[in-house]
Short mmCIF file of C-alpha atoms and ligand atoms in Angstrom, two decimals:
data_model
loop_
_atom_site.label_atom_id
_atom_site.label_comp_id
_atom_site.label_asym_id
_atom_site.label_seq_id
_atom_site.Cartn_x
_atom_site.Cartn_y
_atom_site.Cartn_z
CA MET A 1 0.00 0.00 0.00
CA VAL A 2 2.73 2.41 0.99
CA LEU A 3 4.72 1.38 -2.09
CA GLN A 4 1.77 2.00 -4.41
CA ARG A 5 1.24 5.45 -2.99
CA ARG A 6 4.90 6.35 -3.46
CA SER A 7 4.85 5.16 -7.05
CA PHE A 8 1.80 7.24 -7.82
CA MET A 9 3.37 10.35 -6.35
CA ALA A 10 6.55 9.82 -8.34
CA PHE A 11 4.55 9.53 -11.57
CA ALA A 12 2.52 12.62 -10.71
CA SER A 13 5.63 14.73 -10.22
CA ALA A 14 7.14 13.27 -13.40
CA GLY A 15 4.11 14.50 -15.34
CA CYS A 16 4.47 17.99 -13.89
CA LEU A 17 8.15 18.31 -14.75
CA CYS A 18 7.60 17.14 -18.34
CA GLY A 19 4.82 19.69 -18.72
CA CYS A 20 7.11 22.51 -17.52
CA ALA A 21 9.88 21.68 -19.99
CA GLY A 22 8.53 23.20 -23.21
CA ALA A 23 9.61 26.38 -24.96
CA VAL A 24 10.05 29.67 -23.09
CA HIS A 25 8.26 31.64 -25.82
CA GLN A 26 5.12 31.31 -27.93
CA LEU A 27 6.21 30.09 -31.34
CA PRO A 28 4.43 30.43 -34.70
CA GLN A 29 2.64 27.27 -35.90
CA ILE A 30 3.31 25.79 -39.30
CA ASP A 31 0.43 24.56 -41.44
CA GLY A 32 0.13 21.95 -44.20
CA GLY A 33 0.78 24.55 -46.89
CA ASN A 34 4.13 25.61 -45.36
CA LEU A 35 5.14 21.99 -45.01
CA SER A 36 4.33 20.89 -48.56
CA LEU A 37 6.17 23.91 -49.98
CA ALA A 38 9.23 22.98 -47.92
CA GLN A 39 8.92 19.35 -48.97
CA SER A 40 8.91 20.17 -52.69
CA GLU A 41 11.81 22.58 -52.27
CA VAL A 42 13.92 19.96 -50.50
CA GLN A 43 13.03 17.36 -53.12
CA ALA A 44 13.98 19.73 -55.96
CA ALA A 45 17.29 20.52 -54.24
CA GLY A 46 18.40 16.92 -54.86
CA GLY A 47 19.75 14.09 -52.71
CA THR A 48 22.70 14.01 -50.37
CA PRO A 49 24.48 17.36 -49.95
CA SER A 50 28.24 17.31 -50.51
CA ARG A 51 30.98 18.29 -48.10
CA HIS A 52 34.02 20.29 -49.14
CA GLN A 53 37.64 20.04 -48.14
CA VAL A 54 38.74 22.46 -45.44
CA SER A 55 41.97 22.63 -43.49
CA ASP A 56 42.00 22.70 -39.69
CA GLU A 57 43.11 26.33 -39.91
CA GLU A 58 40.17 27.23 -42.17
CA VAL A 59 37.72 25.47 -39.84
CA ARG A 60 38.95 27.52 -36.88
CA GLN A 61 38.93 30.74 -38.89
CA ILE A 62 35.36 30.40 -40.12
CA LEU A 63 34.07 29.43 -36.66
CA ASP A 64 35.83 32.38 -35.04
CA ALA A 65 34.61 34.79 -37.71
CA ALA A 66 31.00 33.59 -37.50
CA LEU A 67 31.05 33.72 -33.70
CA ALA A 68 32.54 37.24 -33.65
CA ARG A 69 29.67 38.51 -35.82
CA ILE A 70 26.86 37.10 -33.65
CA ARG A 71 28.34 37.31 -30.18
CA PRO A 72 27.33 40.87 -29.17
CA ALA A 73 23.68 40.40 -30.23
CA ALA A 74 23.58 36.89 -28.72
CA THR A 75 24.88 38.11 -25.36
CA GLN A 76 22.41 40.99 -25.36
CA LEU A 77 19.50 38.66 -26.20
CA CYS A 78 20.48 36.25 -23.45
CA HIS A 79 20.51 39.01 -20.83
CA GLU A 80 17.17 40.26 -22.13
CA MET A 81 15.63 36.79 -21.63
CA GLN A 82 17.08 36.30 -18.14
CA VAL A 83 16.39 32.58 -17.95
CA GLY A 84 19.48 30.73 -19.10
CA VAL A 85 23.24 30.55 -19.23
CA CYS A 86 24.90 33.57 -20.87
CA VAL A 87 28.58 32.68 -20.42
CA TRP A 88 29.61 30.18 -23.07
CA GLN A 89 32.62 28.01 -23.74
CA PHE A 90 33.08 27.03 -27.37
CA ARG A 91 34.65 23.75 -28.43
CA LEU A 92 35.49 22.32 -31.80
CA SER A 93 35.08 18.58 -32.30
CA SER A 94 36.89 16.68 -35.06
CA ASP A 95 33.66 14.69 -35.60
CA ARG A 96 32.71 14.92 -39.29
CA SER A 97 28.98 14.37 -38.80
CA LEU A 98 26.53 17.21 -39.31
CA ASN A 99 25.90 18.11 -35.70
CA ALA A 100 26.56 20.46 -32.80
CA ASN A 101 25.37 20.47 -29.21
CA ALA A 102 24.87 22.46 -26.05
CA SER A 103 25.80 20.88 -22.73
CA PRO A 104 25.93 21.93 -19.05
CA ASP A 105 28.08 24.85 -17.86
CA GLY A 106 27.53 26.79 -21.08
CA VAL A 107 29.57 24.40 -23.20
CA ILE A 108 28.82 24.57 -26.93
CA THR A 109 30.46 22.02 -29.20
CA VAL A 110 30.48 22.36 -32.98
CA ASN A 111 31.50 19.42 -35.13
CA ARG A 112 33.98 19.87 -37.95
CA GLY A 113 31.27 18.40 -40.21
CA ILE A 114 29.20 21.60 -39.86
CA VAL A 115 31.95 23.64 -41.54
CA GLU A 116 32.49 20.95 -44.19
CA TYR A 117 28.85 21.17 -45.27
CA ALA A 118 28.31 24.92 -44.81
CA GLN A 119 28.33 27.07 -47.93
CA ASN A 120 29.02 30.40 -46.23
CA GLU A 121 29.69 32.10 -42.89
CA GLU A 122 25.95 32.70 -42.29
CA GLU A 123 25.29 28.96 -42.34
CA VAL A 124 27.96 28.36 -39.70
CA ALA A 125 26.63 31.29 -37.66
CA VAL A 126 23.10 29.88 -37.59
CA VAL A 127 24.35 26.62 -36.10
CA ILE A 128 26.33 28.38 -33.37
CA ALA A 129 23.38 30.72 -32.70
CA HIS A 130 21.05 27.70 -32.41
CA GLU A 131 23.22 26.19 -29.66
CA ILE A 132 23.44 29.59 -27.94
CA GLY A 133 19.62 29.61 -28.10
CA HIS A 134 19.51 26.32 -26.16
CA GLN A 135 21.77 27.86 -23.49
CA ALA A 136 19.95 31.20 -23.34
CA ALA A 137 16.54 29.52 -22.94
CA ASN A 138 17.90 27.15 -20.28
CA HIS A 139 16.97 24.09 -22.34
CA VAL A 140 20.07 22.28 -21.12
CA ALA A 141 18.90 22.29 -17.50
CA THR A 142 15.31 21.32 -18.34
CA GLY A 143 16.62 18.63 -20.69
CA GLN A 144 18.72 17.14 -17.92
CA ARG A 145 15.71 17.18 -15.62
CA ASN A 146 13.62 15.37 -18.24
CA GLN A 147 16.35 12.78 -18.59
CA GLN A 148 16.27 12.18 -14.83
CA VAL A 149 12.47 12.02 -14.85
CA GLY A 150 12.63 9.49 -17.71
CA ALA A 151 15.14 7.43 -15.74
CA LEU A 152 12.94 7.58 -12.64
CA ALA A 153 9.75 6.58 -14.50
CA GLY A 154 11.59 3.71 -16.20
CA ALA A 155 13.05 2.51 -12.91
CA ILE A 156 9.64 2.54 -11.21
CA LEU A 157 7.96 0.69 -14.08
CA LEU A 158 10.54 -2.09 -14.47
CA GLY A 159 11.22 -2.14 -10.74
CA ALA A 160 7.53 -2.92 -10.21
CA LEU A 161 7.68 -5.66 -12.84
CA GLY A 162 10.79 -7.05 -11.17
CA ALA A 163 9.07 -7.04 -7.78
CA VAL A 164 6.19 -9.08 -9.22
CA ALA A 165 8.59 -11.56 -10.83
CA GLY A 166 10.48 -11.82 -7.54
CA TYR A 167 7.30 -12.53 -5.67
CA TYR A 168 6.36 -15.38 -7.96
CA ALA A 169 9.87 -16.82 -7.77
CA ARG A 170 9.63 -16.60 -3.97
CA ASP A 171 12.78 -14.50 -4.09
CA THR A 172 12.83 -12.31 -1.01
CA SER A 173 16.34 -10.94 -1.48
CA GLY A 174 15.16 -8.14 -3.76
CA THR A 175 18.16 -8.62 -6.04
CA MET A 176 16.10 -9.33 -9.11
CA ALA A 177 13.94 -6.28 -8.64
CA GLY A 178 17.06 -4.21 -8.10
CA GLN A 179 18.57 -5.40 -11.37
CA ALA A 180 15.35 -4.74 -13.25
CA ALA A 181 15.20 -1.24 -11.77
CA ARG A 182 18.72 -0.47 -12.95
CA ALA A 183 17.99 -1.73 -16.48
CA GLY A 184 14.76 0.25 -16.50
CA GLY A 185 16.62 3.39 -15.47
CA GLN A 186 18.93 3.17 -18.47
CA LEU A 187 16.05 2.60 -20.87
CA GLY A 188 14.11 5.53 -19.42
CA ALA A 189 17.10 7.88 -19.74
CA ALA A 190 17.33 7.20 -23.48
CA VAL A 191 13.62 7.85 -23.96
CA GLY A 192 13.79 11.02 -21.83
CA ARG A 193 16.61 12.44 -23.96
CA ILE A 194 14.67 12.00 -27.21
CA SER A 195 11.41 13.49 -25.97
CA TYR A 196 13.13 16.59 -24.59
CA SER A 197 14.09 18.01 -27.96
CA LYS A 198 11.17 18.91 -30.23
CA GLU A 199 9.58 22.15 -28.89
CA GLN A 200 12.88 23.40 -27.65
CA GLU A 201 14.54 22.72 -31.00
CA ARG A 202 12.00 24.99 -32.68
CA GLU A 203 12.67 27.66 -30.09
CA ALA A 204 16.44 27.38 -30.56
CA ASP A 205 15.93 27.93 -34.31
CA TYR A 206 13.72 30.95 -33.60
CA LEU A 207 16.30 32.47 -31.24
CA ALA A 208 19.04 31.78 -33.78
CA ALA A 209 17.07 33.72 -36.39
CA VAL A 210 16.61 36.64 -33.94
CA ILE A 211 20.34 36.65 -33.16
CA LEU A 212 21.31 36.69 -36.85
CA TYR A 213 18.71 39.35 -37.65
CA ARG A 214 19.98 41.61 -34.86
CA SER A 215 23.55 40.99 -36.03
CA GLY A 216 22.62 42.33 -39.46
CA MET A 217 23.30 38.98 -41.12
CA ASP A 218 21.59 37.64 -44.22
CA LEU A 219 18.85 35.24 -43.05
CA ASP A 220 18.28 33.96 -46.58
CA LYS A 221 21.90 32.84 -46.79
CA ALA A 222 21.64 31.16 -43.38
CA ARG A 223 18.49 29.37 -44.58
CA GLY A 224 20.64 27.29 -46.93
CA PHE A 225 21.73 25.21 -43.96
CA MET A 226 18.13 24.24 -43.17
CA VAL A 227 17.83 22.95 -46.75
CA THR A 228 21.14 21.08 -46.43
CA MET A 229 19.99 19.41 -43.21
CA ALA A 230 16.65 18.46 -44.71
CA ARG A 231 18.46 16.92 -47.71
CA ALA A 232 20.78 15.03 -45.39
CA SER A 233 18.03 13.91 -43.01
CA GLY A 234 17.18 10.86 -45.09
CA ARG A 235 20.75 9.57 -44.72
CA LYS A 236 22.05 7.59 -41.80
CA GLU A 237 25.52 9.16 -41.84
CA THR A 238 24.43 12.60 -40.62
CA GLY A 239 24.08 11.84 -36.92
CA MET A 240 21.72 14.82 -36.81
CA LEU A 241 18.64 12.63 -36.45
CA ASP A 242 19.78 11.47 -33.03
CA THR A 243 19.26 14.85 -31.46
CA HIS A 244 17.63 17.22 -33.97
CA PRO A 245 14.55 17.21 -36.17
CA ALA A 246 16.13 17.95 -39.54
CA GLY A 247 13.44 17.35 -42.15
CA PRO A 248 11.33 19.80 -44.24
CA GLU A 249 9.32 20.58 -41.08
CA ARG A 250 12.31 22.41 -39.71
CA LEU A 251 12.70 24.45 -42.91
CA ALA A 252 9.00 25.40 -42.79
CA GLY A 253 9.38 26.44 -39.14
CA TRP A 254 12.41 28.55 -40.03
CA ASP A 255 10.48 30.42 -42.74
CA LYS A 256 7.59 31.14 -40.36
CA ALA A 257 10.00 32.38 -37.70
CA VAL A 258 11.89 34.64 -40.12
CA ALA A 259 8.67 36.21 -41.45
CA GLU A 260 7.57 36.99 -37.89
CA ILE A 261 10.99 38.35 -36.87
CA ARG A 262 11.19 40.63 -39.91
CA ALA A 263 7.69 41.94 -39.23
CA SER A 264 8.51 42.65 -35.56
CA ASN A 265 11.96 44.05 -36.37
CA GLY A 266 13.73 41.39 -34.31
CA ARG A 267 11.65 41.38 -31.16
CA LEU A 268 11.27 38.32 -28.98
CA PRO A 269 7.81 36.70 -29.03
CA GLN A 270 5.56 36.63 -25.96
CA ARG A 271 6.39 34.25 -23.14
CA ALA A 272 4.59 30.94 -23.23
ZN1 ZN B 301 19.23 21.86 -31.04
#
């Protein structure tokens, strides 16, 4: 009886935390028309995008140059939002897949692959600005919390199953249930990580567009990277699918965001 009550309370709090972990701002919705336009554009753009040869020196130069252009506006935006981490540490990974990420303590890692696929400085800037968006909106902390909630829910579920199995096996040591709980925790953590992304990914794109707009950068040039990611999203090699929605939906969301940002002259949307 006591155990059941505890389990229920743990699930109830898990539901609350998941509900609190959406986007900070109200984001524009995409409709079927936006999506089908994006789909035909991506299809017309052709299959797998190609990477180009760049030296280590060139990779560092383009990352530094792109960062220098967006940094003042990004810092200002972060302080205006007042919810996330505004001191960032940038790292370059030699990973050639099309990905970047934001992790605790303001760490932003950009893969070499981003620069290999990017066609101009704006495309590199939009990726860095997207990761800054995750930091500025405090997605990293809420994402970690979701991961823990996922681990907790998984542990409770499989732990309960293990307890039942133990009962039928007349095993009073609790070892079996303990093992099941540990396995369940790992499973739940993986599920928690995936479900954390979607809303917050759209918000990170929106914030990236605001940062580039306020930096006086060409949003239409930056848009090319959304097309590249959508083209690459059908391929297993990208690595992007693990953590980012990269299909035509993302391109459609970008276009909606940019239209809104241009109309508002770079203002942040209302809080959610
Ligand atoms: Zn992201």
